[in-house]
Coordinates of C-alpha atoms in Angstrom, one line a residue:
Chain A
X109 CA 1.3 9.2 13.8
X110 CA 4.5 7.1 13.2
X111 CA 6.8 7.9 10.4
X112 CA 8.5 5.6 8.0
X113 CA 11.1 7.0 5.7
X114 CA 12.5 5.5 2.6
X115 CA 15.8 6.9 0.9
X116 CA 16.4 7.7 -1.9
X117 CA 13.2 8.8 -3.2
X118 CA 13.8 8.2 -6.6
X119 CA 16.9 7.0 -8.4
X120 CA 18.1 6.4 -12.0
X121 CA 20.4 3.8 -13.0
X122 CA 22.1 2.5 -15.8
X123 CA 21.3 -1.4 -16.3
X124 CA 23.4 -3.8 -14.5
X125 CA 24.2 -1.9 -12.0
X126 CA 22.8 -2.7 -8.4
X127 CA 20.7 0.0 -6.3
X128 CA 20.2 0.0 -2.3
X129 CA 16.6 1.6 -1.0
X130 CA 16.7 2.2 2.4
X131 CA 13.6 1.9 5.0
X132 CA 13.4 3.3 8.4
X133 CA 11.2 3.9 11.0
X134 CA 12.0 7.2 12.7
X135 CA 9.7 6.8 15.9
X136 CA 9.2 3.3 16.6
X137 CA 11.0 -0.1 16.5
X138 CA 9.9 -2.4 13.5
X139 CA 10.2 -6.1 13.9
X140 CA 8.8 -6.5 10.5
X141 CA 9.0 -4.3 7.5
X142 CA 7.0 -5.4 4.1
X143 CA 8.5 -4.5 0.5
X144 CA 6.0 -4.1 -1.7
X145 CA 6.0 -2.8 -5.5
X146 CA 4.0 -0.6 -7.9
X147 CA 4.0 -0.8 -11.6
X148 CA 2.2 2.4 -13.5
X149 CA -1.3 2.1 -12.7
X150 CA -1.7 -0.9 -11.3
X151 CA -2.2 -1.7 -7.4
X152 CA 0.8 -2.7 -4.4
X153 CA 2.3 -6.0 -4.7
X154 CA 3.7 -7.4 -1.6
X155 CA 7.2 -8.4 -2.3
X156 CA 8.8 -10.1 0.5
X157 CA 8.5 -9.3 4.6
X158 CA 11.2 -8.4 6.1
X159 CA 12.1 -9.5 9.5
X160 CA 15.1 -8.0 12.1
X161 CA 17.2 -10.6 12.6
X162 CA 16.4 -13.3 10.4
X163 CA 15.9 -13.9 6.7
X164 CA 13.6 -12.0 4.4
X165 CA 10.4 -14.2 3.5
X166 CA 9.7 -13.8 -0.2
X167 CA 6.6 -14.2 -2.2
X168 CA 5.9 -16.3 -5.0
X169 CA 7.9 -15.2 -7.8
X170 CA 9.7 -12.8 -6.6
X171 CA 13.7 -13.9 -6.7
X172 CA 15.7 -13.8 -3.8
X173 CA 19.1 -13.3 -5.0
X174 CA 17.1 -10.4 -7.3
X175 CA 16.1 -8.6 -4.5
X176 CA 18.4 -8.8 -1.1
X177 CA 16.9 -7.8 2.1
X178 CA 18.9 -7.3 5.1
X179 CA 16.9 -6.0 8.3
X180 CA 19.7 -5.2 10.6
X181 CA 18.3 -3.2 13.3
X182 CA 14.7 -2.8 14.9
X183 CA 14.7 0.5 12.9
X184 CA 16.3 0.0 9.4
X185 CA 15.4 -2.7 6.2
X186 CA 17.5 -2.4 2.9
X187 CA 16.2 -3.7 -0.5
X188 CA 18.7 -4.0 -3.1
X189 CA 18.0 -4.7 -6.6
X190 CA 21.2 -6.6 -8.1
X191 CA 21.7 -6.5 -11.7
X192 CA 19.1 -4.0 -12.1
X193 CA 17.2 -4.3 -15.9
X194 CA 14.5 -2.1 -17.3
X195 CA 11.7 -4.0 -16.3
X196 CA 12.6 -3.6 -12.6
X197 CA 11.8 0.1 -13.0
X198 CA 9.0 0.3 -10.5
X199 CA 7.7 2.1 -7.2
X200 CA 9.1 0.4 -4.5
X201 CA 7.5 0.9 -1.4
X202 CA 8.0 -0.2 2.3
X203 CA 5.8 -0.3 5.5
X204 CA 6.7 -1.3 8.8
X205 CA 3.9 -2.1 11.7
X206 CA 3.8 -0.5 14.9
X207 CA 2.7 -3.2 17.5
X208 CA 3.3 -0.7 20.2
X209 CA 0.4 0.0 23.0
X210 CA -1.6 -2.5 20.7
X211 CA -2.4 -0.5 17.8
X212 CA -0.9 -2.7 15.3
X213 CA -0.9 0.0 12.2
X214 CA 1.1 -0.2 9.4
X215 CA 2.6 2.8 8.2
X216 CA 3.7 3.5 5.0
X217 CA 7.4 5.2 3.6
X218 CA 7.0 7.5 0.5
X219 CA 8.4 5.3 -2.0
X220 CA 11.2 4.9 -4.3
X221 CA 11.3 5.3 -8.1
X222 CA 13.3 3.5 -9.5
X223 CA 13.8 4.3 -13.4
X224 CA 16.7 1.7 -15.1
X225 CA 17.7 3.0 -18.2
Chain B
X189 CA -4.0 -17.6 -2.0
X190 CA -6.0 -14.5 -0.8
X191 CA -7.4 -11.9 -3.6
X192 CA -8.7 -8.9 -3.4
X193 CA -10.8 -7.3 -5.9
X194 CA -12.3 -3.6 -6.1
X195 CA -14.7 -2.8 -8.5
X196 CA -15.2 -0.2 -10.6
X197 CA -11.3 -0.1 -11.6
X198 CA -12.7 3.4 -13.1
X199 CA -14.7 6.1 -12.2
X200 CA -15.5 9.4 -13.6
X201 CA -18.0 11.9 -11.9
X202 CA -19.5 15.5 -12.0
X203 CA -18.1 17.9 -8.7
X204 CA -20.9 17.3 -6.2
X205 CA -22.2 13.7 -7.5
X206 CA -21.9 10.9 -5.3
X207 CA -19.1 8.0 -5.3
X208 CA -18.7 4.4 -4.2
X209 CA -16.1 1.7 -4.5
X210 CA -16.4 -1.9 -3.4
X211 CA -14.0 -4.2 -2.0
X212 CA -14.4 -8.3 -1.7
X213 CA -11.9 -10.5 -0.3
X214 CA -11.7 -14.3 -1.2
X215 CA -11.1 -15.0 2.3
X216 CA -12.1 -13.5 5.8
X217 CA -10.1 -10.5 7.3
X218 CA -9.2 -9.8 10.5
X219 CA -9.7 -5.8 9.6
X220 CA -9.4 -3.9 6.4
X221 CA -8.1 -0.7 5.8
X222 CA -8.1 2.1 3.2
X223 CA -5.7 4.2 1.2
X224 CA -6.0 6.9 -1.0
X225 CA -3.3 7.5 -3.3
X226 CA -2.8 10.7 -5.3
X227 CA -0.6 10.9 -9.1
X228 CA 2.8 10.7 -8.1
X229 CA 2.6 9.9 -4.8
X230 CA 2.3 7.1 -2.0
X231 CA -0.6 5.5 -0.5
X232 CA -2.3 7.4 2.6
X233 CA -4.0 5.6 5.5
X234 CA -7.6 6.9 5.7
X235 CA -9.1 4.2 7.9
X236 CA -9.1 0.8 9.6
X237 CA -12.2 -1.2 10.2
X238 CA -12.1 -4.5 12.1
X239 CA -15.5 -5.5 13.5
X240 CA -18.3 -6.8 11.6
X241 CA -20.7 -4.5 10.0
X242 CA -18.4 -1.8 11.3
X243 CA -19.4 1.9 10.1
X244 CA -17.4 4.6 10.5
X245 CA -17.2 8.1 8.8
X246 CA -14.6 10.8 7.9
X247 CA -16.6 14.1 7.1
X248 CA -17.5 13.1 3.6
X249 CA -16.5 10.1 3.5
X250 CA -18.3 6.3 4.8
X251 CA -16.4 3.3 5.5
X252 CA -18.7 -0.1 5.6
X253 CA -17.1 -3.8 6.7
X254 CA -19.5 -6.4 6.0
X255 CA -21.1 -8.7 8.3
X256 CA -19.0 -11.8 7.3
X257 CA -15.9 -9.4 7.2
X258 CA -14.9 -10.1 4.0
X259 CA -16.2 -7.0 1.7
X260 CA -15.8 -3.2 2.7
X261 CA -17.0 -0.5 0.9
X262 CA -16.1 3.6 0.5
X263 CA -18.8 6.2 -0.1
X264 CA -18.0 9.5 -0.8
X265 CA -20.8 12.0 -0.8
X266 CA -20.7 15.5 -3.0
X267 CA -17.0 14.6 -4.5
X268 CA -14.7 17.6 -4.6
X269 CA -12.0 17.6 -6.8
X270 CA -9.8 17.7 -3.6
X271 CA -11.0 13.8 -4.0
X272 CA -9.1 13.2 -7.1
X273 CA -7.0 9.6 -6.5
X274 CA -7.0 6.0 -6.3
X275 CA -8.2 4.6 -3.5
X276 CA -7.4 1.1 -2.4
X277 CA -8.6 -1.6 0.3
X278 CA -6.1 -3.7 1.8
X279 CA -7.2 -6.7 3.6
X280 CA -5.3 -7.6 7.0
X281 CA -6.2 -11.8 7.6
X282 CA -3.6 -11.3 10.9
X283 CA -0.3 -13.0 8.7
X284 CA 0.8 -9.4 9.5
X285 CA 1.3 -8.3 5.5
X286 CA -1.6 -6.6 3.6
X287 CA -3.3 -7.9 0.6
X288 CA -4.5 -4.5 -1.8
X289 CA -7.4 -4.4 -3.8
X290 CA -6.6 -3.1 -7.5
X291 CA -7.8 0.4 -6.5
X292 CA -10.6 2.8 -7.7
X293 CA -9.1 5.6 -9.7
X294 CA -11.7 8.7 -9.0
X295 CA -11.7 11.7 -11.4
X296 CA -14.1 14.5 -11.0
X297 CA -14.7 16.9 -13.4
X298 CA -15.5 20.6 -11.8

């Protein structure tokens, strides 16, 4: 199946600082990439879609100016966490959908860890 | 806006017993799909169902979509501890994002 790549796959940081996650999908063009996030034990919270070209589409509560998205290229979505603060230590995980030949799957990256100290 | 709940959040079983975890939506889906998610790591497509009262099967495992297509349900006959994860449901209504379930965590005891 496809693959989806996310770099770097975990990350510590002191707070303040700002850290870029970067999404790709290796075999396949993405016109939309989703940002979701994992605290400990609990499920995967979509954050914001991403889509090439145009501005990120946020859910409620998530900030904007928090967490930028830039989806420059069919193949390649960036999340960065500005200002980063202990409580943004998460899992951050991206997906992108294949619409190619129909099959419409969503595939998964590994994930980021991000630990703010 | 949609929700997704799984029940049970918990579930501890003896190697070889059955297992079962159920998944409602608030609203109908256009399919659902499973993941099974191990300590430490990322979620792992198992399975997509989109028609109603749609069965399919993985060796051990049975997917069920419901006749109004808006609960799904994962059986797992004689666990292994190979099974040892959370598994979630993720409900697709076709605004092209998922919507997870809070996930079944399965232990098995050998």
């Amino acid at each position: 199946g496809a693959v989806v790549s996310q770099h770097p796959s975990w990350v510590i940081c002191k707070s303040g600082t700002s850290v870029k996650i970067e999404c790709r999908s290796l075999d396949f063009q993405a016109t939309t990439m989703f940002w979701y996030r994992q605290f400990p034990k609990q499920s995967l919270m979509l954050m914001a879609t991403s889509n090439e070209g145009s501005k990120a589409t946020y859910e409620q509560g998530v900030e904007k100016d928090k967490f930028l998205i830039n989806h420059a290229s069919l193949t390649l979505s960036t999340l960065t966490v500005t200002s980063a603060h202990p409580e943004d230590s998460s899992f951050y995980i991206c997906s992108a959908r294949d619409f190619g030949a129909g099959t419409d799957t969503q595939y998964f990256g590994p994930g980021t860890r991000l630990t703010v100290l | 806006g949609q929700q997704v709940m799984q029940i049970p959040q918990y579930q501890h079983v003896q190697e070889g017993e059955d297992f079962t975890t159920y998944c409602n939506s608030s609203t109908t889906l256009s399919n659902i799909q499973w993941y099974k998610q191990r300590p430490g790591g990322h979620p792992v497509f198992l399975i997509q169902l989109v028609k109603s009262g749609e069965v399919k099967k993985q060796k051990r495992l049975t997917f069920q979509f419901g006749e109004a297509k808006k609960n799904s349900s994962l059986h797992i006959t004689a666990t292994q501890t190979t099974d040892v994860g959370t598994y979630f449901c993720a409900g697709d209504t076709g605004r092209r994002a998922l919507t997870f379930g809070s996930g079944t965590r399965l232990q098995v005891q050998p």
